[in-house]
Tab-separated table of C-alpha atoms and ligand atoms in Angstrom:
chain	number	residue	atom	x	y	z
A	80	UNK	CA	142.830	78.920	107.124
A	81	UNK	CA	140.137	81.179	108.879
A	82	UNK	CA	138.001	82.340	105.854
A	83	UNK	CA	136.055	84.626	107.524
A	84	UNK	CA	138.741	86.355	109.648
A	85	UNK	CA	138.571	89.363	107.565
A	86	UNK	CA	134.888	90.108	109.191
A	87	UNK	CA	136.220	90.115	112.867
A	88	UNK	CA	139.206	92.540	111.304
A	89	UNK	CA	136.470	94.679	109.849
A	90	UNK	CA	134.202	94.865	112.848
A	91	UNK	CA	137.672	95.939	115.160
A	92	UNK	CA	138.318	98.590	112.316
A	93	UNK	CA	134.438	99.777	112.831
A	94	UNK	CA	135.047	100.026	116.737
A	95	UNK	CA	138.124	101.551	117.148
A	96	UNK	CA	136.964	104.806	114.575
A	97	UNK	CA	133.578	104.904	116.767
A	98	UNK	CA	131.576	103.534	113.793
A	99	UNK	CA	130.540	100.692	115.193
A	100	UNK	CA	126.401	100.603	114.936
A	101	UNK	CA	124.853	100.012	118.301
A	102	UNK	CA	120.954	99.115	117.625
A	103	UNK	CA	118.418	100.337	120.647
A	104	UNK	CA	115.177	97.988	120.961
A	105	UNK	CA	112.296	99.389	121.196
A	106	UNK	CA	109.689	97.720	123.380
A	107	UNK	CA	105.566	98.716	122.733
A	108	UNK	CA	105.007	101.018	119.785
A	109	UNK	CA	106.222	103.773	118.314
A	110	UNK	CA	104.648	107.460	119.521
A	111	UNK	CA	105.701	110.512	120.784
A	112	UNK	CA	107.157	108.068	124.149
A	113	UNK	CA	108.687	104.849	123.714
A	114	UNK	CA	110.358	102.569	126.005
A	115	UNK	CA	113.967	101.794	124.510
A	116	UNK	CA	115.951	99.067	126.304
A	117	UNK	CA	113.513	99.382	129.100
A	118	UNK	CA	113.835	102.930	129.471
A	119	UNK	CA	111.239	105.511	129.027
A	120	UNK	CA	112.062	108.259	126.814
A	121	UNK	CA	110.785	111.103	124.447
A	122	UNK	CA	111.291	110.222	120.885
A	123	UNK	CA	113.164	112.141	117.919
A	124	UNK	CA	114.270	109.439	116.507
A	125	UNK	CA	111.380	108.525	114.408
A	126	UNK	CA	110.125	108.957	110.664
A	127	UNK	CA	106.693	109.022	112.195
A	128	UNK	CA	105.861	112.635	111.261
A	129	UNK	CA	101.384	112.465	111.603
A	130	UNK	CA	101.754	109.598	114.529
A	131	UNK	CA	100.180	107.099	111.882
A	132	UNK	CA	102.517	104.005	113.114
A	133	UNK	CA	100.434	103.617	116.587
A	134	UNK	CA	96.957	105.263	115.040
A	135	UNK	CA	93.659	103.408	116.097
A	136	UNK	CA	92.359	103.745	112.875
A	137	UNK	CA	94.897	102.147	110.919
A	138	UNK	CA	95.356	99.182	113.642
A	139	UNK	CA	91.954	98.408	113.507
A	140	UNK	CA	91.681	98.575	109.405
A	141	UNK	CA	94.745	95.983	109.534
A	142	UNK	CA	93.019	93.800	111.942
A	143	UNK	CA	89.863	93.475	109.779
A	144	UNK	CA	92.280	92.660	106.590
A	145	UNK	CA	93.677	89.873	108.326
A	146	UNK	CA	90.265	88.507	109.615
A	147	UNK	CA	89.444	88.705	105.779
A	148	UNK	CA	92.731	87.983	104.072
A	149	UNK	CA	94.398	86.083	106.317
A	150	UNK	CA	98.735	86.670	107.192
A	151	UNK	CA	100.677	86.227	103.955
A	152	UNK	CA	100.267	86.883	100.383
A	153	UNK	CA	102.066	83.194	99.559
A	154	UNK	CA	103.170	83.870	96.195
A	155	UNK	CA	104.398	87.255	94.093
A	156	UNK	CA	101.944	89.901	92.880
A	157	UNK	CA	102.229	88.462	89.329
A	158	UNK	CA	101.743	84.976	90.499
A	159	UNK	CA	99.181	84.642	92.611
A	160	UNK	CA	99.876	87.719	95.504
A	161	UNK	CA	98.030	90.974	94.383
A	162	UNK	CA	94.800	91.468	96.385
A	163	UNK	CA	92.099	94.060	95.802
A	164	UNK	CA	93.251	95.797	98.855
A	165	UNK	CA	96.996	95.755	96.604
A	166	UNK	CA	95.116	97.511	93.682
A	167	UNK	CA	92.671	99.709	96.329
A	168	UNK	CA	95.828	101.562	97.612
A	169	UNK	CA	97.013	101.836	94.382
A	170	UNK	CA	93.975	103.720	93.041
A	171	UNK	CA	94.225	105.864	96.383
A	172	UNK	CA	97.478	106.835	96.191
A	173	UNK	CA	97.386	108.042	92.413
A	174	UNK	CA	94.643	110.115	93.709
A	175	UNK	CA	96.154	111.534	96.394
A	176	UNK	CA	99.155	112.408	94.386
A	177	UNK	CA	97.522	113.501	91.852
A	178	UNK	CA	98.566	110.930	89.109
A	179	UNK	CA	97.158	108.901	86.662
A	180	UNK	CA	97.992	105.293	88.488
A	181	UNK	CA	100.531	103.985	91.142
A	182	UNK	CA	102.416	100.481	91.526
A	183	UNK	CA	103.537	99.780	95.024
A	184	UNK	CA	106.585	97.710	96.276
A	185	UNK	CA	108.052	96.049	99.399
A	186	UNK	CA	109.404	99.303	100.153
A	187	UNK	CA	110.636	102.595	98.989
A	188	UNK	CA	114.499	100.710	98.879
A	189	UNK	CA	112.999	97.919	96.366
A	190	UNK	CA	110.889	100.623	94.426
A	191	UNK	CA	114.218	102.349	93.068
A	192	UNK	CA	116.358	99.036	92.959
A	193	UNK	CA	112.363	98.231	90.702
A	194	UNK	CA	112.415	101.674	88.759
A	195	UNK	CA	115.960	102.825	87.821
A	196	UNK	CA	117.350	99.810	86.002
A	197	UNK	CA	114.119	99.549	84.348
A	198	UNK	CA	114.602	102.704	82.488
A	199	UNK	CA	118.267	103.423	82.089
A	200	UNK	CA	120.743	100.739	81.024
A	201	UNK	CA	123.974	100.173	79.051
A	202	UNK	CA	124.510	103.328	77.119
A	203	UNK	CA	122.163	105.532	79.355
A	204	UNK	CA	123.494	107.874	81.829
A	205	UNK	CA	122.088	108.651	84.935
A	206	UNK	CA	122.557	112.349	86.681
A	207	UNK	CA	122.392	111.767	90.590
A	208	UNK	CA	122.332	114.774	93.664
A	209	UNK	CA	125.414	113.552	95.339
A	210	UNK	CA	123.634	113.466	98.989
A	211	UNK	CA	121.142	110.752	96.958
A	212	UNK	CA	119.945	107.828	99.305
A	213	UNK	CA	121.961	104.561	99.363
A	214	UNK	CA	118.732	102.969	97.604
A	215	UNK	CA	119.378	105.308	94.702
A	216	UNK	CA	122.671	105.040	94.653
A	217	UNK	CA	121.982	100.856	94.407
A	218	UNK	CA	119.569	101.180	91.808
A	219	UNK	CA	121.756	103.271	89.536
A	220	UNK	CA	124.561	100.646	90.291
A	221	UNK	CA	122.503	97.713	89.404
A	222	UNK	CA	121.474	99.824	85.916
A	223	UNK	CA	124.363	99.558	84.683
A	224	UNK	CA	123.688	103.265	83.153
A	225	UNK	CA	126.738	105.344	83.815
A	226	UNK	CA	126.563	107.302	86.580
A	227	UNK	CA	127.369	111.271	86.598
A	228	UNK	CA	127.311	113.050	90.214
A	229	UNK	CA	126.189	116.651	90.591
A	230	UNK	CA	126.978	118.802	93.225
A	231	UNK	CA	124.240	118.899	95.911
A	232	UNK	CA	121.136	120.900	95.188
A	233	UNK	CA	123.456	122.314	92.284
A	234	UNK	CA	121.194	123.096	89.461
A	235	UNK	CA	124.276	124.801	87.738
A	236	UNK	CA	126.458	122.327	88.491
A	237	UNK	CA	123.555	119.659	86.679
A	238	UNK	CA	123.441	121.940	83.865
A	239	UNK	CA	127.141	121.652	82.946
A	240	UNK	CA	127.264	117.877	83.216
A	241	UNK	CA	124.541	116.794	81.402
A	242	UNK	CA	125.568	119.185	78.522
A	243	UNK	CA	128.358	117.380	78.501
A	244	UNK	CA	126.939	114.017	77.581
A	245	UNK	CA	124.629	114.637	74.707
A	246	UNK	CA	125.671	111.594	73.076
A	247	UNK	CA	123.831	109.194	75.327
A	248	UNK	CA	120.924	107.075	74.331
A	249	UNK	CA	118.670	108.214	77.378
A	250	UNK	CA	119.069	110.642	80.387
A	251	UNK	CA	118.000	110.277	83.856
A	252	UNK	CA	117.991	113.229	86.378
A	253	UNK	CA	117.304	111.691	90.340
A	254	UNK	CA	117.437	113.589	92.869
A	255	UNK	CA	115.824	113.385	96.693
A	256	UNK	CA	113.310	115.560	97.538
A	257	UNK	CA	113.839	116.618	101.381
A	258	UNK	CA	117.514	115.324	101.948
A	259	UNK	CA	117.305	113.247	105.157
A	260	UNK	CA	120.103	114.426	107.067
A	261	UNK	CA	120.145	118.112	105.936
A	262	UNK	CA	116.033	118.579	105.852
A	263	UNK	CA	116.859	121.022	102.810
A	264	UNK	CA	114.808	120.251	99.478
A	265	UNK	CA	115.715	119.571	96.381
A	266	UNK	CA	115.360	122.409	93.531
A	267	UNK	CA	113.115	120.840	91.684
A	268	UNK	CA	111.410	123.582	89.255
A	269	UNK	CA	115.727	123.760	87.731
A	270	UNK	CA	115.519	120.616	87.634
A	271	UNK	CA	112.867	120.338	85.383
A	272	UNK	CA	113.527	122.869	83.464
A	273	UNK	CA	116.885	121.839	82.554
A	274	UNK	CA	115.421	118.104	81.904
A	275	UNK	CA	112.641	119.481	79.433
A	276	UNK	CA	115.524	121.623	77.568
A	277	UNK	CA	117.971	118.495	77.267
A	278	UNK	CA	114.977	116.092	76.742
A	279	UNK	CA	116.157	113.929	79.893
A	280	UNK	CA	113.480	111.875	82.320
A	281	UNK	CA	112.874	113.232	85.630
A	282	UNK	CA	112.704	111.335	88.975
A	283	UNK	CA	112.185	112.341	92.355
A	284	UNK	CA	112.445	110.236	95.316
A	285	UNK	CA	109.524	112.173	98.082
A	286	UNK	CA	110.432	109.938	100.982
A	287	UNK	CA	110.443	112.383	103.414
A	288	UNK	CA	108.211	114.959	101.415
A	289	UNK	CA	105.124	113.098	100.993
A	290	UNK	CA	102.896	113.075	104.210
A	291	UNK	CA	105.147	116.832	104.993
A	292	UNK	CA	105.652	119.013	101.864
A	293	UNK	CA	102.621	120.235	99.481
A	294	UNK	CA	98.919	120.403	100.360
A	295	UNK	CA	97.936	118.183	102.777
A	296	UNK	CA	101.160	116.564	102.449
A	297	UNK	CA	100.554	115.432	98.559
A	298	UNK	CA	104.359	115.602	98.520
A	299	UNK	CA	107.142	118.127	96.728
A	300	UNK	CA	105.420	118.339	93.114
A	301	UNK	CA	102.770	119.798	94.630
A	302	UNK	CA	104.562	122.089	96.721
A	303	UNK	CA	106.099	123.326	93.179
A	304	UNK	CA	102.927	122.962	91.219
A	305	UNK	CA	104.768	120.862	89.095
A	306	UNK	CA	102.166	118.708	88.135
A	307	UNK	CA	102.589	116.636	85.064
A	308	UNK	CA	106.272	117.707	84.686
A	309	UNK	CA	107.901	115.192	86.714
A	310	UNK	CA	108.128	111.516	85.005
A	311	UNK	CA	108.590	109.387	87.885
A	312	UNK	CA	107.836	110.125	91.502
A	313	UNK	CA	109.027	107.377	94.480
A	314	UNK	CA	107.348	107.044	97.557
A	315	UNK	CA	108.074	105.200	100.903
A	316	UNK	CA	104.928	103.767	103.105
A	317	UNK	CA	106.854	103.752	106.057
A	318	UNK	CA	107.385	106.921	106.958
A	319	UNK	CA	104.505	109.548	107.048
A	320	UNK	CA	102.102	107.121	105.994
A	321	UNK	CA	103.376	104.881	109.489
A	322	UNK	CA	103.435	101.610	107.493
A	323	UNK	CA	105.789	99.615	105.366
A	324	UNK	CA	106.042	99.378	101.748
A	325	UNK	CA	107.255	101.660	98.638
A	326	UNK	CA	105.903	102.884	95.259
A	327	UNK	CA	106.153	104.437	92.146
A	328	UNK	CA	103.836	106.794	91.173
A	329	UNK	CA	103.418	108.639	87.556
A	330	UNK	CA	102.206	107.568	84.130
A	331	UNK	CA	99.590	103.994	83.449
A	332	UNK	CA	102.460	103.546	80.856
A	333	UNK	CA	105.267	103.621	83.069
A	334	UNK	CA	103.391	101.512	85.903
A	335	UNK	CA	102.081	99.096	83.450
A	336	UNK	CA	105.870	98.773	82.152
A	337	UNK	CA	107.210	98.131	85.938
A	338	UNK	CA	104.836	95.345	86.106
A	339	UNK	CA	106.926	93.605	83.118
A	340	UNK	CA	110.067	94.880	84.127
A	341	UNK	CA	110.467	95.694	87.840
A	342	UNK	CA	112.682	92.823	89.410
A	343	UNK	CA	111.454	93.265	93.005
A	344	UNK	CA	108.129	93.345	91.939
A	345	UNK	CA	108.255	90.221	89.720
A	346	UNK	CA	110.711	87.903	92.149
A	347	UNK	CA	109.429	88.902	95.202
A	348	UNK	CA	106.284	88.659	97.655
A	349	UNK	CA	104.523	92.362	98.065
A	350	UNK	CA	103.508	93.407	101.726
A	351	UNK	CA	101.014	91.556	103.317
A	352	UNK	CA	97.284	92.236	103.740
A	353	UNK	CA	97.007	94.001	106.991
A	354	UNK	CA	100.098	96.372	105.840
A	355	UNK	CA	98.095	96.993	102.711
A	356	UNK	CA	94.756	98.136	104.606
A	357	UNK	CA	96.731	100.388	107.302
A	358	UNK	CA	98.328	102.196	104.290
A	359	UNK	CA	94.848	102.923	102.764
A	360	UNK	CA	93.487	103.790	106.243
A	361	UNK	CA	96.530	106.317	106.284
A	362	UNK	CA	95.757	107.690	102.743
A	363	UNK	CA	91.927	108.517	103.690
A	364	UNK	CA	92.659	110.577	106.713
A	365	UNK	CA	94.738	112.752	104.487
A	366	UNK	CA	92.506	112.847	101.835
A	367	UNK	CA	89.982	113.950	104.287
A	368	UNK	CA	91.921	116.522	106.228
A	369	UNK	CA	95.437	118.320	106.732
A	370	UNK	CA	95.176	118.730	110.958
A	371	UNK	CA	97.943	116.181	111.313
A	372	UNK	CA	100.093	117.765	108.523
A	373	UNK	CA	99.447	121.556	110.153
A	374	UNK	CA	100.253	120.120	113.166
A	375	UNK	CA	103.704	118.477	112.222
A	376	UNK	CA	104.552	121.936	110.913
A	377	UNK	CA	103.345	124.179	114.112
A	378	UNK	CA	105.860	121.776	116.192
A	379	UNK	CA	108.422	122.568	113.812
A	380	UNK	CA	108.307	125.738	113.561
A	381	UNK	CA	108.032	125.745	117.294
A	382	UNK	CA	110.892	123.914	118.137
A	383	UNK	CA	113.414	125.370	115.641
A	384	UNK	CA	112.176	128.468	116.404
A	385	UNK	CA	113.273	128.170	120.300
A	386	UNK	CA	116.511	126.024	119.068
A	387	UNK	CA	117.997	129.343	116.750
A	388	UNK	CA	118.151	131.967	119.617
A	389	UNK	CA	119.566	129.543	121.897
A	390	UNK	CA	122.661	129.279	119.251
A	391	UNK	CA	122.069	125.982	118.485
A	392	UNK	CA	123.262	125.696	114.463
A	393	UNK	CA	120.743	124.155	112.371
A	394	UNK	CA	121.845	123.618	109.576
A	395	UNK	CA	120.083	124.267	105.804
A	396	UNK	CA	116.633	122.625	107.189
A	397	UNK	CA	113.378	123.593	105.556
A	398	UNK	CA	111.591	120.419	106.962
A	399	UNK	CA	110.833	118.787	110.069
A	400	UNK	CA	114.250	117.474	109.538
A	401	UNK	CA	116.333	119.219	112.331
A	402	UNK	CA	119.870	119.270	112.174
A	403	UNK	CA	121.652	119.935	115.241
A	404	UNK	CA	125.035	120.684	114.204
A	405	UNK	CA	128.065	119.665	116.761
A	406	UNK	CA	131.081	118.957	114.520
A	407	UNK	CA	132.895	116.141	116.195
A	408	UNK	CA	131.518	112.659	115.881
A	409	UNK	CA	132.844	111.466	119.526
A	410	UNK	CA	131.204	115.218	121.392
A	411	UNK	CA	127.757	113.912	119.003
A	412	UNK	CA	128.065	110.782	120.270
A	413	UNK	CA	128.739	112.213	124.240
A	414	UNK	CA	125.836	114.585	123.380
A	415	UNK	CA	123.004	112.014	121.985
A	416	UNK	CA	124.012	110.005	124.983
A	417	UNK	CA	123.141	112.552	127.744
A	418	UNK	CA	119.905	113.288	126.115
A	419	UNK	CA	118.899	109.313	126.843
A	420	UNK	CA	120.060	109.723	130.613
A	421	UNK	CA	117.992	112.439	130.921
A	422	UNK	CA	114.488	110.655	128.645
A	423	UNK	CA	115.336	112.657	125.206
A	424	UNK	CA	116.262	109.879	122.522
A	425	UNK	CA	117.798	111.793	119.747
A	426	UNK	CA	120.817	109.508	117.893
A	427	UNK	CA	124.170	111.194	116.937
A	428	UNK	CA	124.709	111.005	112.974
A	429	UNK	CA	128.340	111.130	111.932
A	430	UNK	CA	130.811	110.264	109.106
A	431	UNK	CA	130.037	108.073	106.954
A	432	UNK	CA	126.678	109.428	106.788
A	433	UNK	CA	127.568	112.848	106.715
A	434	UNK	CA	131.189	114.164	105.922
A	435	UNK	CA	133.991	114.117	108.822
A	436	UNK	CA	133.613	116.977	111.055
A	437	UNK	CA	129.785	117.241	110.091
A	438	UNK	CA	128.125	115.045	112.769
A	439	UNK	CA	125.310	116.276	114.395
A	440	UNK	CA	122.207	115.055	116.160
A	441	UNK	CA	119.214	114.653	114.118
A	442	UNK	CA	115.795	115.798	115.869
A	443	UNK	CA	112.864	114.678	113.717
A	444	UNK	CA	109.421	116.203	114.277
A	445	UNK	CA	106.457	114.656	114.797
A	446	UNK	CA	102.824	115.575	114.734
A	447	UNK	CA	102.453	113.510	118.143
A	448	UNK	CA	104.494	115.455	119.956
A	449	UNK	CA	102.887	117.831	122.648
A	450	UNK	CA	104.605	121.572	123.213
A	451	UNK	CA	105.192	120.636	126.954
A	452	UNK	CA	107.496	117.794	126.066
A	453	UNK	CA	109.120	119.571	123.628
A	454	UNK	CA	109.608	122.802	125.791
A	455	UNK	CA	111.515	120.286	128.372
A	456	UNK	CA	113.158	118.348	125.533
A	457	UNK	CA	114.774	121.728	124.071
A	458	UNK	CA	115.581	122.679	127.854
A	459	UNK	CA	117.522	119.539	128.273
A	460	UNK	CA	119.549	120.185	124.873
A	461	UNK	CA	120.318	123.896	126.048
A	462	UNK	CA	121.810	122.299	129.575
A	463	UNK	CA	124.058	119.611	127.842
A	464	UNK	CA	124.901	121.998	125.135
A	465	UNK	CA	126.770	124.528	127.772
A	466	UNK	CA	128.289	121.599	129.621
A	467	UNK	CA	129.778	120.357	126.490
A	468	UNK	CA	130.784	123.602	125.272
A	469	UNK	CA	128.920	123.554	121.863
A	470	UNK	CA	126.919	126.598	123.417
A	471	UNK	CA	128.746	129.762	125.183
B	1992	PLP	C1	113.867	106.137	103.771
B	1992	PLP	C2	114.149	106.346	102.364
B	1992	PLP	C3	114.030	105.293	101.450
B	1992	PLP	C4	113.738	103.891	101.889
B	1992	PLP	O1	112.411	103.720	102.236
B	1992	PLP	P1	111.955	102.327	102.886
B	1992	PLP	O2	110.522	102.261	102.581
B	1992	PLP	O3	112.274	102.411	104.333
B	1992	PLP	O4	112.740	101.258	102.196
B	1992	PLP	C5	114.224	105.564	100.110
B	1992	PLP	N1	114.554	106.803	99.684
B	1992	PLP	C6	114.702	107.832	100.546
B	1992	PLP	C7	115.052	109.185	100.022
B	1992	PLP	C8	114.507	107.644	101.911
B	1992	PLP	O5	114.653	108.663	102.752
């Protein structure tokens, strides 16, 4: 009997509907050019909004942490693994947000697999944006809260449901804030309000906000002056902030409890030294200015702003999140493929990341990109466009 046969069966299935995932490698690091399977091309593939993943100052800060700290933490935070560069980043980043303290994680993935079954359980219900990340959706799973869907950005739609469940023990409202294939952000002042009249717990996942939205990129609460309104905030360290890790920042209660109770905190190793000390490095040059974060947004503006009058369909986007809409997964696929052969490396997104018939190429914005390369990079989507047919 061939146990396993099922997974060739499954990988066929993937194939044959053009799901199949092809990974690119990336040789050197990541900026504005990168050299992908030995080709040199212009990158809008990236979560690298301010350039931090290649920035001197946060190489060299990493180098000095492992001159002083050595490679690996060799045990879990509450063992043995939680430097003071672990509890320096910590103090920065509730600063920076504007918070009383912040816990952080392996990455934003573990901080909500860490947060959301350590305040909702059996008899809890949880109301989620239905465009929520996978690592939300996982963390709700794990909970074992029940789990009530709203319609996207739906504020009315939220209202209904959770007036329908008045009878649970404790309610959870979760939604994104920028939605990473859309770029559209969440409505979080109806949100709130509609938690504080049902008495639910807020939580907002500012993955793609933080480093982009507010003042000097302190993330979507402050871009709604909603300080002090929204329980618990999630962060990611690997986008803007050009790292790796997660955290969770809100309350000392509610970090001090995710100590005790966060799973991937407790039974795993946190992110070494050298990650640790480029993430601070990251957090002081934001403190200390907003050029990168003024920058990210000129280019934006700039490139959508060229994109429209072409007739290029961008979707709902508020964000450096660019949509470019093209319908059919196989034309997205024909389309992101051009763009390599001629140096622009933008990847196709289709079903089942976005719905059937939604696919589209996803251009993401970065403050390292320069207005000559993306004048020739918007040139080069106008000429495929009309020989595909997706512009007239
Ligand atoms: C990217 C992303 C994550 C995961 O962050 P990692 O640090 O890469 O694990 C979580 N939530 C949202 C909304 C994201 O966009």
């Amino acid at each position: 009997m061939n146990k396993l046969g099922f997974i060739t069966e499954e990988l066929e299935k993937l194939k044959e509907a053009g799901l199949l995932i092809n990974i690119r490698t990336i040789e050197g690091p990541q900026g504005a050019w990168i050299t992908v399977d030995g080709k040199k091309v212009f990158n809008l593939c990236s979560n690298n909004y301010l350039g931090f993943a290649n920035d001197p100052q946060l190489k060299s800060s990493a180098q000095k942490a492992i001159e002083t700290y050595g490679v690996g933490p060799a045990a879990v935070r509450t063992i043995a693994g939680t430097t003071t560069l672990h509890k320096e980043l910590e103090r920065k980043l509730a600063l920076f947000k504007g918070v009383e303290s912040a816990i952080t994680f392996q990455s934003g993935f573990c901080a909500n697999l860490a947060v959301i079954p350590a305040i909702v359980g059996e008899g809890d219900v949880v109301f989620s944006d239905e465009l929520n990340h996978a690592s939300i959706i996982d963390g709700c799973r794990l909970s074992k809260a029940k789990i009530v869907r709203y319609g996207h950005c739906n504020p009315k739609d939220l209202q209904l449901k959770i007036s329908e469940e008045k009878d649970a023990r404790r309610m959870l409202i979760i939604t994104d804030g920028v939605f990473s294939m859309e770029g559209d952000i969440a409505p979080l002042p109806e949100i709130v309000e509609i938690a504080e009249n049902f008495g639910a717990i807020t939580m907002v996942d500012d993955a793609h906000g933080e480093g982009v939205l507010g003042r000097g990129g302190r993330g979507i609460v402050d871009l709604f002056k909603l300080h002090g309104r929204v329980d618990i905030e999630v962060g990611t360290l690997s986008k803007a902030f050009g790292v790796v890790g997660g955290y969770i920042a809100g309350s000392k209660r509610l970090t001090d409890y995710l100590v005790q109770k966060g799973r991937p905190f407790l039974f795993s190793s946190a992110v070494t030294a050298a990650d640790v000390a480029a993430c601070i490095a990251a957090v002081d040059i934001l403190i200390a200015s907003d050029t990168l974060v003024k920058q990210l947004w000129q280019n934006t503006a700039f490139f959508q702003e060229k994109m429209r009058p072409i007739g290029f369909n961008l979707g709902q986007t508020k964000t450096p999140i660019t949509p470019v809409m093209i319908g059919d997964a196989k034309v997205a696929k024909d389309f992101s493929q051009k763009l390599f052969e001629e140096g622009v490396f933008a990847q196709a997104i289709g079903y089942p990341t976005v719905s059937m018939g939604k696919a589209r190429i996803r251009v993401m914005l970065s403050a390292a990109h320069s207005k000559d390369d993306l004048i020739r990079a918007i040139e080069r989507f106008e000429r495929i466009g009309k020989s595909l047919g997706i512009l007239k």
